[in-house]
Coordinates of C-alpha atoms and ligand atoms in Angstrom, one line a residue:
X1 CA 156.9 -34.4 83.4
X2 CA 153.7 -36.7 83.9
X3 CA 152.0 -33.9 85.3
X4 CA 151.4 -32.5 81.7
X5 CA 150.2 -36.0 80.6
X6 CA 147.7 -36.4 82.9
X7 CA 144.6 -36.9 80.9
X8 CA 143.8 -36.4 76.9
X9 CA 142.4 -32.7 77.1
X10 CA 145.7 -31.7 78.7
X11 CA 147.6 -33.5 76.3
X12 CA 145.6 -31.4 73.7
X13 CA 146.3 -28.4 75.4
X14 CA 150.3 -28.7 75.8
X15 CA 150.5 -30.5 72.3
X16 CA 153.2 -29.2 70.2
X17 CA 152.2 -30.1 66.8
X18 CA 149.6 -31.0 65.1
X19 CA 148.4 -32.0 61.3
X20 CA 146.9 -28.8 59.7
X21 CA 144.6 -29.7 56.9
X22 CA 145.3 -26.0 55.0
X23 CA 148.8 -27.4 54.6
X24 CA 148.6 -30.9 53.2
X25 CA 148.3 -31.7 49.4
X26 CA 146.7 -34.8 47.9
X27 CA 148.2 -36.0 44.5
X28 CA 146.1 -36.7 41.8
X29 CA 146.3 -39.1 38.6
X30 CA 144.9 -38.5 35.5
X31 CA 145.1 -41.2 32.4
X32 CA 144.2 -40.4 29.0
X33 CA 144.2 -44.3 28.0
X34 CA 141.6 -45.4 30.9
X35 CA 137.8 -45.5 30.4
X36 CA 137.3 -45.3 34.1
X37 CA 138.9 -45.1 37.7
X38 CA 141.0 -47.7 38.6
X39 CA 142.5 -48.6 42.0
X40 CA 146.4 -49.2 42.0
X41 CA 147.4 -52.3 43.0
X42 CA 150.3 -50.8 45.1
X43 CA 148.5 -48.1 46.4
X44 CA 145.8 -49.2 48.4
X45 CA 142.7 -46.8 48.1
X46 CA 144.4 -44.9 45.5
X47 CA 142.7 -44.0 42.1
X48 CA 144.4 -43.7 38.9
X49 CA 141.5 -41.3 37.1
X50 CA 140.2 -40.8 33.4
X51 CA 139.2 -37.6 32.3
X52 CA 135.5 -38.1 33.1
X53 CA 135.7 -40.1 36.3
X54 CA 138.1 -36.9 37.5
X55 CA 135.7 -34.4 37.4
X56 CA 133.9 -36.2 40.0
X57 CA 136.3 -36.9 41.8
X58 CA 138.1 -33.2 42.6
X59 CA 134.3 -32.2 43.7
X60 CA 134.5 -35.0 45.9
X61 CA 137.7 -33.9 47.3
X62 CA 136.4 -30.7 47.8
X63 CA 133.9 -31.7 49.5
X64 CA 136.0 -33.8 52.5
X65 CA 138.0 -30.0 53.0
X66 CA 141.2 -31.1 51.1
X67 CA 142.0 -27.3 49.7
X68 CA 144.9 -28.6 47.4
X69 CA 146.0 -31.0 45.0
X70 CA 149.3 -31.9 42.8
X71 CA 148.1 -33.4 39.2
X72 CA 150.0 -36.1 37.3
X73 CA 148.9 -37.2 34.0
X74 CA 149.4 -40.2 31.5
X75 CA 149.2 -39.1 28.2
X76 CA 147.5 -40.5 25.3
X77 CA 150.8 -41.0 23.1
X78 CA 154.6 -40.8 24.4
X79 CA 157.7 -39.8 22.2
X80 CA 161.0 -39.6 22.2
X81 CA 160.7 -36.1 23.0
X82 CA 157.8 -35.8 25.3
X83 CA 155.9 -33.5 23.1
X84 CA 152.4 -34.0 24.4
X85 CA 153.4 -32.8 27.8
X86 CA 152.9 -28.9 26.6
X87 CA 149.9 -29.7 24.3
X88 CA 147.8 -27.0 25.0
X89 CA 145.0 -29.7 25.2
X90 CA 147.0 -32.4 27.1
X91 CA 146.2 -34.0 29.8
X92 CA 147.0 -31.6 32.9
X93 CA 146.2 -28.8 31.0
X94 CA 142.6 -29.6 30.9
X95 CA 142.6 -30.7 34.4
X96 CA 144.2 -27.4 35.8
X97 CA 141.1 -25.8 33.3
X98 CA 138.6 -28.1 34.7
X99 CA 139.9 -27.7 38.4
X100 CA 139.8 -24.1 38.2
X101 CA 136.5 -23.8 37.1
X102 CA 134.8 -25.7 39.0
X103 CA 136.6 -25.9 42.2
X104 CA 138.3 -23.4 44.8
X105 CA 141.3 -25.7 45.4
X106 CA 145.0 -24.8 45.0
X107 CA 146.4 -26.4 41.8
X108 CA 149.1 -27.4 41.8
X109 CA 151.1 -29.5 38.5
X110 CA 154.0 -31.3 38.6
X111 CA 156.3 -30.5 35.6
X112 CA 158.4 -33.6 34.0
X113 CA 158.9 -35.1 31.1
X114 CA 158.9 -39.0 32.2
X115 CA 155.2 -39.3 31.8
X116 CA 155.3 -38.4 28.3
X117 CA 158.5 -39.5 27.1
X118 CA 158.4 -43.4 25.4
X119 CA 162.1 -44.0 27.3
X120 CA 160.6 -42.9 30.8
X121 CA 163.2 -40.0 31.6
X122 CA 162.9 -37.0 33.2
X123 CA 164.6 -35.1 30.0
X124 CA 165.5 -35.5 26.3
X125 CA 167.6 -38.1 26.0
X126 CA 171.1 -37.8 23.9
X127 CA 173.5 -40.5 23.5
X128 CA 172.5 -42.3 26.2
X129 CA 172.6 -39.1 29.0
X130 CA 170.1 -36.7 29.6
X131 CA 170.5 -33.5 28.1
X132 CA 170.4 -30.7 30.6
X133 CA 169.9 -27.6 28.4
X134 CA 167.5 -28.6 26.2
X135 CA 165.3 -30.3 28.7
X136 CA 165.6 -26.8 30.2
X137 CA 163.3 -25.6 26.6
X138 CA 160.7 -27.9 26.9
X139 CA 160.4 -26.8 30.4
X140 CA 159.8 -23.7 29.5
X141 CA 157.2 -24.9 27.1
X142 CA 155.5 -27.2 29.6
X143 CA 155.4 -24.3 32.1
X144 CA 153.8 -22.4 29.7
X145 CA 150.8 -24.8 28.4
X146 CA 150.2 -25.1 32.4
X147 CA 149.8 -21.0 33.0
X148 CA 147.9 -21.0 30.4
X149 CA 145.5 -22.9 31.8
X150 CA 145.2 -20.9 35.3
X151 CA 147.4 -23.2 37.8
X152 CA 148.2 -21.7 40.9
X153 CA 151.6 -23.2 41.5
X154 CA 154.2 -25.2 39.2
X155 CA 155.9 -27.7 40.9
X156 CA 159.3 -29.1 38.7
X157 CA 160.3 -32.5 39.6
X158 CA 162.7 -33.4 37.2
X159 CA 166.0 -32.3 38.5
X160 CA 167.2 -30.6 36.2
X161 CA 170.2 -27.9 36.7
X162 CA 168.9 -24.4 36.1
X163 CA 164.9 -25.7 36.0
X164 CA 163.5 -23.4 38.6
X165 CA 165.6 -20.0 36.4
X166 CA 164.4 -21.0 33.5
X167 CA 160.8 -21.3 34.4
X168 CA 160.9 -18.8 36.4
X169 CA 162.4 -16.1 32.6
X170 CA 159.8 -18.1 30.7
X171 CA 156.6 -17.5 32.9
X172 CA 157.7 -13.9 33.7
X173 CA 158.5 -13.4 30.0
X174 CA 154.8 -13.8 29.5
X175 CA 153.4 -12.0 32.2
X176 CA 152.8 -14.5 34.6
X177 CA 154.7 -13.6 37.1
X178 CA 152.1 -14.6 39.4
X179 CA 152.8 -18.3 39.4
X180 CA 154.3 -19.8 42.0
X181 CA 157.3 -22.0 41.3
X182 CA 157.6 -25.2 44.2
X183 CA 161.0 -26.6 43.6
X184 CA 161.4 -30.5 44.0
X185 CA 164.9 -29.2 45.7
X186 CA 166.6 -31.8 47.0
X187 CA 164.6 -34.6 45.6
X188 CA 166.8 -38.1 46.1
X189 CA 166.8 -41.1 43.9
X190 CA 164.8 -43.3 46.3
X191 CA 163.7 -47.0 45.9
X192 CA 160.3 -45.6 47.4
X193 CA 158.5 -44.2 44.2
X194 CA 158.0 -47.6 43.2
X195 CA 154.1 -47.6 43.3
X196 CA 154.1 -44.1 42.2
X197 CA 155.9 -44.9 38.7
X198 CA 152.8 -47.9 38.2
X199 CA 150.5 -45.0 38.2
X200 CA 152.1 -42.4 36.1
X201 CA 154.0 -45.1 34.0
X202 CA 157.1 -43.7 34.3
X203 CA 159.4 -46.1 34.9
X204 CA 162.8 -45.8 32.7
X205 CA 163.4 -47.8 29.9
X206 CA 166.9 -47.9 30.3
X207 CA 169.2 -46.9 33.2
X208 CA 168.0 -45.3 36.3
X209 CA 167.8 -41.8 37.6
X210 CA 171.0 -41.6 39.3
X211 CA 172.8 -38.9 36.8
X212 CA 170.1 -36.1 37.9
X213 CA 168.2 -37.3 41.3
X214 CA 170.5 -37.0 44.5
X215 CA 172.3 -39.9 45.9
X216 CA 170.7 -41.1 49.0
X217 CA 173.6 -40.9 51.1
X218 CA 173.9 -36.9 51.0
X219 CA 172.9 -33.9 53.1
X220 CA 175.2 -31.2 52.4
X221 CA 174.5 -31.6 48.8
X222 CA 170.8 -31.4 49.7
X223 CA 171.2 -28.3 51.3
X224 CA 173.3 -27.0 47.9
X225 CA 170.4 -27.9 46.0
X226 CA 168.1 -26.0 48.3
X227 CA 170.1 -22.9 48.0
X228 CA 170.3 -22.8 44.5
X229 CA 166.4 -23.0 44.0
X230 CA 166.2 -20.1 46.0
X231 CA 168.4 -18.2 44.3
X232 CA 166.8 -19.1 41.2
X233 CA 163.7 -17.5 42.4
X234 CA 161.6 -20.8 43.8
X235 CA 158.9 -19.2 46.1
X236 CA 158.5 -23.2 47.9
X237 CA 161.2 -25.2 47.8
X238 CA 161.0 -29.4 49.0
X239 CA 162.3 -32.3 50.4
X240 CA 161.1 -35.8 48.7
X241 CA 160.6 -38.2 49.7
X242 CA 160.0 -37.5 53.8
X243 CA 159.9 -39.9 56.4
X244 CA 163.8 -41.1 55.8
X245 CA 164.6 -37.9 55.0
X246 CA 163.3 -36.2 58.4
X247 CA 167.0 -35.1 58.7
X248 CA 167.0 -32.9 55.7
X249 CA 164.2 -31.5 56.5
X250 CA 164.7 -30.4 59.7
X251 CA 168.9 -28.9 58.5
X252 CA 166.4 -27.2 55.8
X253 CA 164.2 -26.0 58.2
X254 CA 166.9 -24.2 60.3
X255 CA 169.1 -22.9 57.4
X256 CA 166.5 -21.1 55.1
X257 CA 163.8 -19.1 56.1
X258 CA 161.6 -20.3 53.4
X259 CA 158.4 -22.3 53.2
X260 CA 159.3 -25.8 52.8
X261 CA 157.4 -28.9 51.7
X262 CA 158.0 -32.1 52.4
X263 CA 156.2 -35.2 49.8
X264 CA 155.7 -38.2 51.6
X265 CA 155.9 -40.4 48.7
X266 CA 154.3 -43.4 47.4
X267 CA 156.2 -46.0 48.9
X268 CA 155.9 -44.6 52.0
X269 CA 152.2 -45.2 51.6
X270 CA 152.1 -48.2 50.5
X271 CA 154.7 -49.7 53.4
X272 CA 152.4 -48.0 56.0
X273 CA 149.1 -49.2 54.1
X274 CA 150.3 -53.1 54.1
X275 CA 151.3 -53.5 57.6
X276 CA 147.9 -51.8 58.4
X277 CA 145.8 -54.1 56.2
X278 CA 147.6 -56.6 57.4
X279 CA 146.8 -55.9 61.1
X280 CA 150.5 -55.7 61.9
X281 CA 150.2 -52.2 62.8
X282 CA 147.0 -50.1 64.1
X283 CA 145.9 -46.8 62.2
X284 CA 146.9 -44.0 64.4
X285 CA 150.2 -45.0 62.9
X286 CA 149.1 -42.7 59.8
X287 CA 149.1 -39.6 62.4
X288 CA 152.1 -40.3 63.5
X289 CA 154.0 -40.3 60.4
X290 CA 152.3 -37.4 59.2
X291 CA 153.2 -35.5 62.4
X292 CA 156.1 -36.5 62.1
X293 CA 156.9 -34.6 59.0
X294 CA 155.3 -31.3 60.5
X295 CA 157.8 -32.1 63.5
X296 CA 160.8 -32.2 61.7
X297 CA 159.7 -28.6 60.2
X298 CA 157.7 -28.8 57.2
X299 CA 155.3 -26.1 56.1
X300 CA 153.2 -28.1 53.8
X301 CA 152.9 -32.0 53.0
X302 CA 152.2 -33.5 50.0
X303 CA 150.6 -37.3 50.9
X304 CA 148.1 -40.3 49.8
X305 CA 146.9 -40.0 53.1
X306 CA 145.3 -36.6 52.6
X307 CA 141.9 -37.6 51.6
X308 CA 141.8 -39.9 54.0
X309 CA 143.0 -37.9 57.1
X310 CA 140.6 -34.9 55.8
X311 CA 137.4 -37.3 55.7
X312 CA 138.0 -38.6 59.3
X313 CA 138.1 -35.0 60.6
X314 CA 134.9 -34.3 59.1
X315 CA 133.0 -37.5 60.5
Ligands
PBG401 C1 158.3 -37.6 38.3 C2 157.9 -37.8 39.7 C3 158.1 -38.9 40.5 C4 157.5 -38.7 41.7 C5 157.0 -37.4 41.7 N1 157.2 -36.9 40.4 C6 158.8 -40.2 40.2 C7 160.2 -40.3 39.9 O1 160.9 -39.4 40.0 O2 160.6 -41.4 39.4 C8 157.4 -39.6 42.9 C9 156.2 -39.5 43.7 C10 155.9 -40.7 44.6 O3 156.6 -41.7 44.6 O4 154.9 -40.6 45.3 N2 159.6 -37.0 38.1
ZN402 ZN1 160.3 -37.2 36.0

């Protein structure tokens, strides 16, 4: 076997896997209530952005190769019922216009309602449990608002039952059947979107997401999940977050033939980030990771680490 580890352009040559930058996605904050970028304390290196200091920003990102982005925004004013989330003027919507006009990049938008609803949940709240059916409407209406604007691909995260369908009857409905749907499938209620709900100030109010994001301790149900996306018409479906979940991804990987992405979340990040600024562990551990997730049999991968891992090519 040491034959075929001889010396580092061999290695290159018998190497299995590798990162491929066409298939990795960098998330992307926007905040309404921010005069300028601001760094996230749990996200080392990571910008939250305002509308201005965004615009320079996704030219920058151009600029170091990364060909696709997933947009969050923080909204101006929050209700009970989310309603500026499919303001035609909101937050995303503008950044899917701006993005599209001035950039070649894939946008991509991630549909919820716990950025823009004042209790922090992923749905209308009734009686202290999330409504499934009439989340399902505003969906629709968000999905909308972002078509509208041009985006290339929709990406639901809220877990809703019947989310990807009813997107899916609204978008068509309107003739843009051109949209691509990627599911958040099998999306888990992890303890590792932490430093992600800082940014997007989504944290609940009350309760936790345990009534609509999977329980940690499943697979079969993950694969249930998967299944029904793709019956539902998703063109992408995911696994979130990735590097505890290499399992899941790799069952997925084997039992639909479907492009599959994989977000390496937040937390994942930020525990990699600390151990490196803290000289506990040495950078190539980034590579690793990320291979890792192409290993196990994703397609794409949504990480923080994009920009940087894009940059470093370049250089
Ligand atoms: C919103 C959403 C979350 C993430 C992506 N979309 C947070 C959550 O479900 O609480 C997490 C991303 C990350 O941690 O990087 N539904
Ligand atoms: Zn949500």
């Amino acid at each position: 076997m040491r034959r075929l580890r001889i010396n580092e352009s061999i290695r290159d040559m018998l190497r299995e896997n590798t990162i491929n930058g066409d298939r990795l996605v960098m998330p992307v904050f926007v905040d309404e209530n921010i005069k300028s970028k601001k760094e996230l304390s749990a996200l080392p290196g990571i910008y939250t952005h305002s509308p201005e200091s965004y615009m320079d920003y996704v030219m920058d990102l151009e600029k170091n190769r990364v060909r696709s982005i997933l947009l969050f925004g923080v909204p101006e004013t929050k209700d009970s019922k989310g309603t500026s989330s499919y303001d035609r003027n909101g937050v995303v919507q503008k950044a899917i216009d701006y993005a599209k006009s001035s950039t070649r990049m894939n946008i991509v938008a991630d549909l919820c309602l716990c950025e823009y609803t004042d209790h922090g949940h992923c749905g209308l709240v009734e009686g202290g449990y999330v409504n499934n059916d009439r989340t399902l409407e505003i969906y629709q209406k968000i999905a909308l608002s972002y078509a509208e604007a041009g985006v290339d691909i929709i990406a639901p995260s809220g877990m809703m039952d019947g989310q990807v369908r009813a997107i899916r009857e609204a978008l068509d409905g309107e003739g843009f059947e051109n949209v691509i749907i990627m599911a958040y499938s099998s999306k888990y209620s992890s303890n590792l979107y932490g430093p992600f709900r800082e940014a997007a100030q989504s944290t609940p109010g009350f309760g936790d997401r345990k009534s609509y994001q999977m329980d940690y301790s499943n697979s079969m149900e993950a694969m249930r999940e998967i299944d029904l996306d793709i019956k539902e018409g998703a063109d992408i479906v995911m696994v979130k977050p990735a590097l505890f979940y290499l399992d899941i991804i790799s069952k997925a990987k084997e039992l639909y033939n479907m492009p599959l992405a994989a977000y390496n979340v937040s937390g994942e990040y930020t525990m990699i980030m600390s151990a490196i600024k803290n000289g506990y562990l040495g950078k190539d551990t980034i590579n690793e990771a990320v291979t890792s997730i192409f290993r196990a049999g994703a397609d794409i991968v949504i990480s923080y680490f994009t920009e940087a891992l894009l940059r470093e090519k370049m250089s």
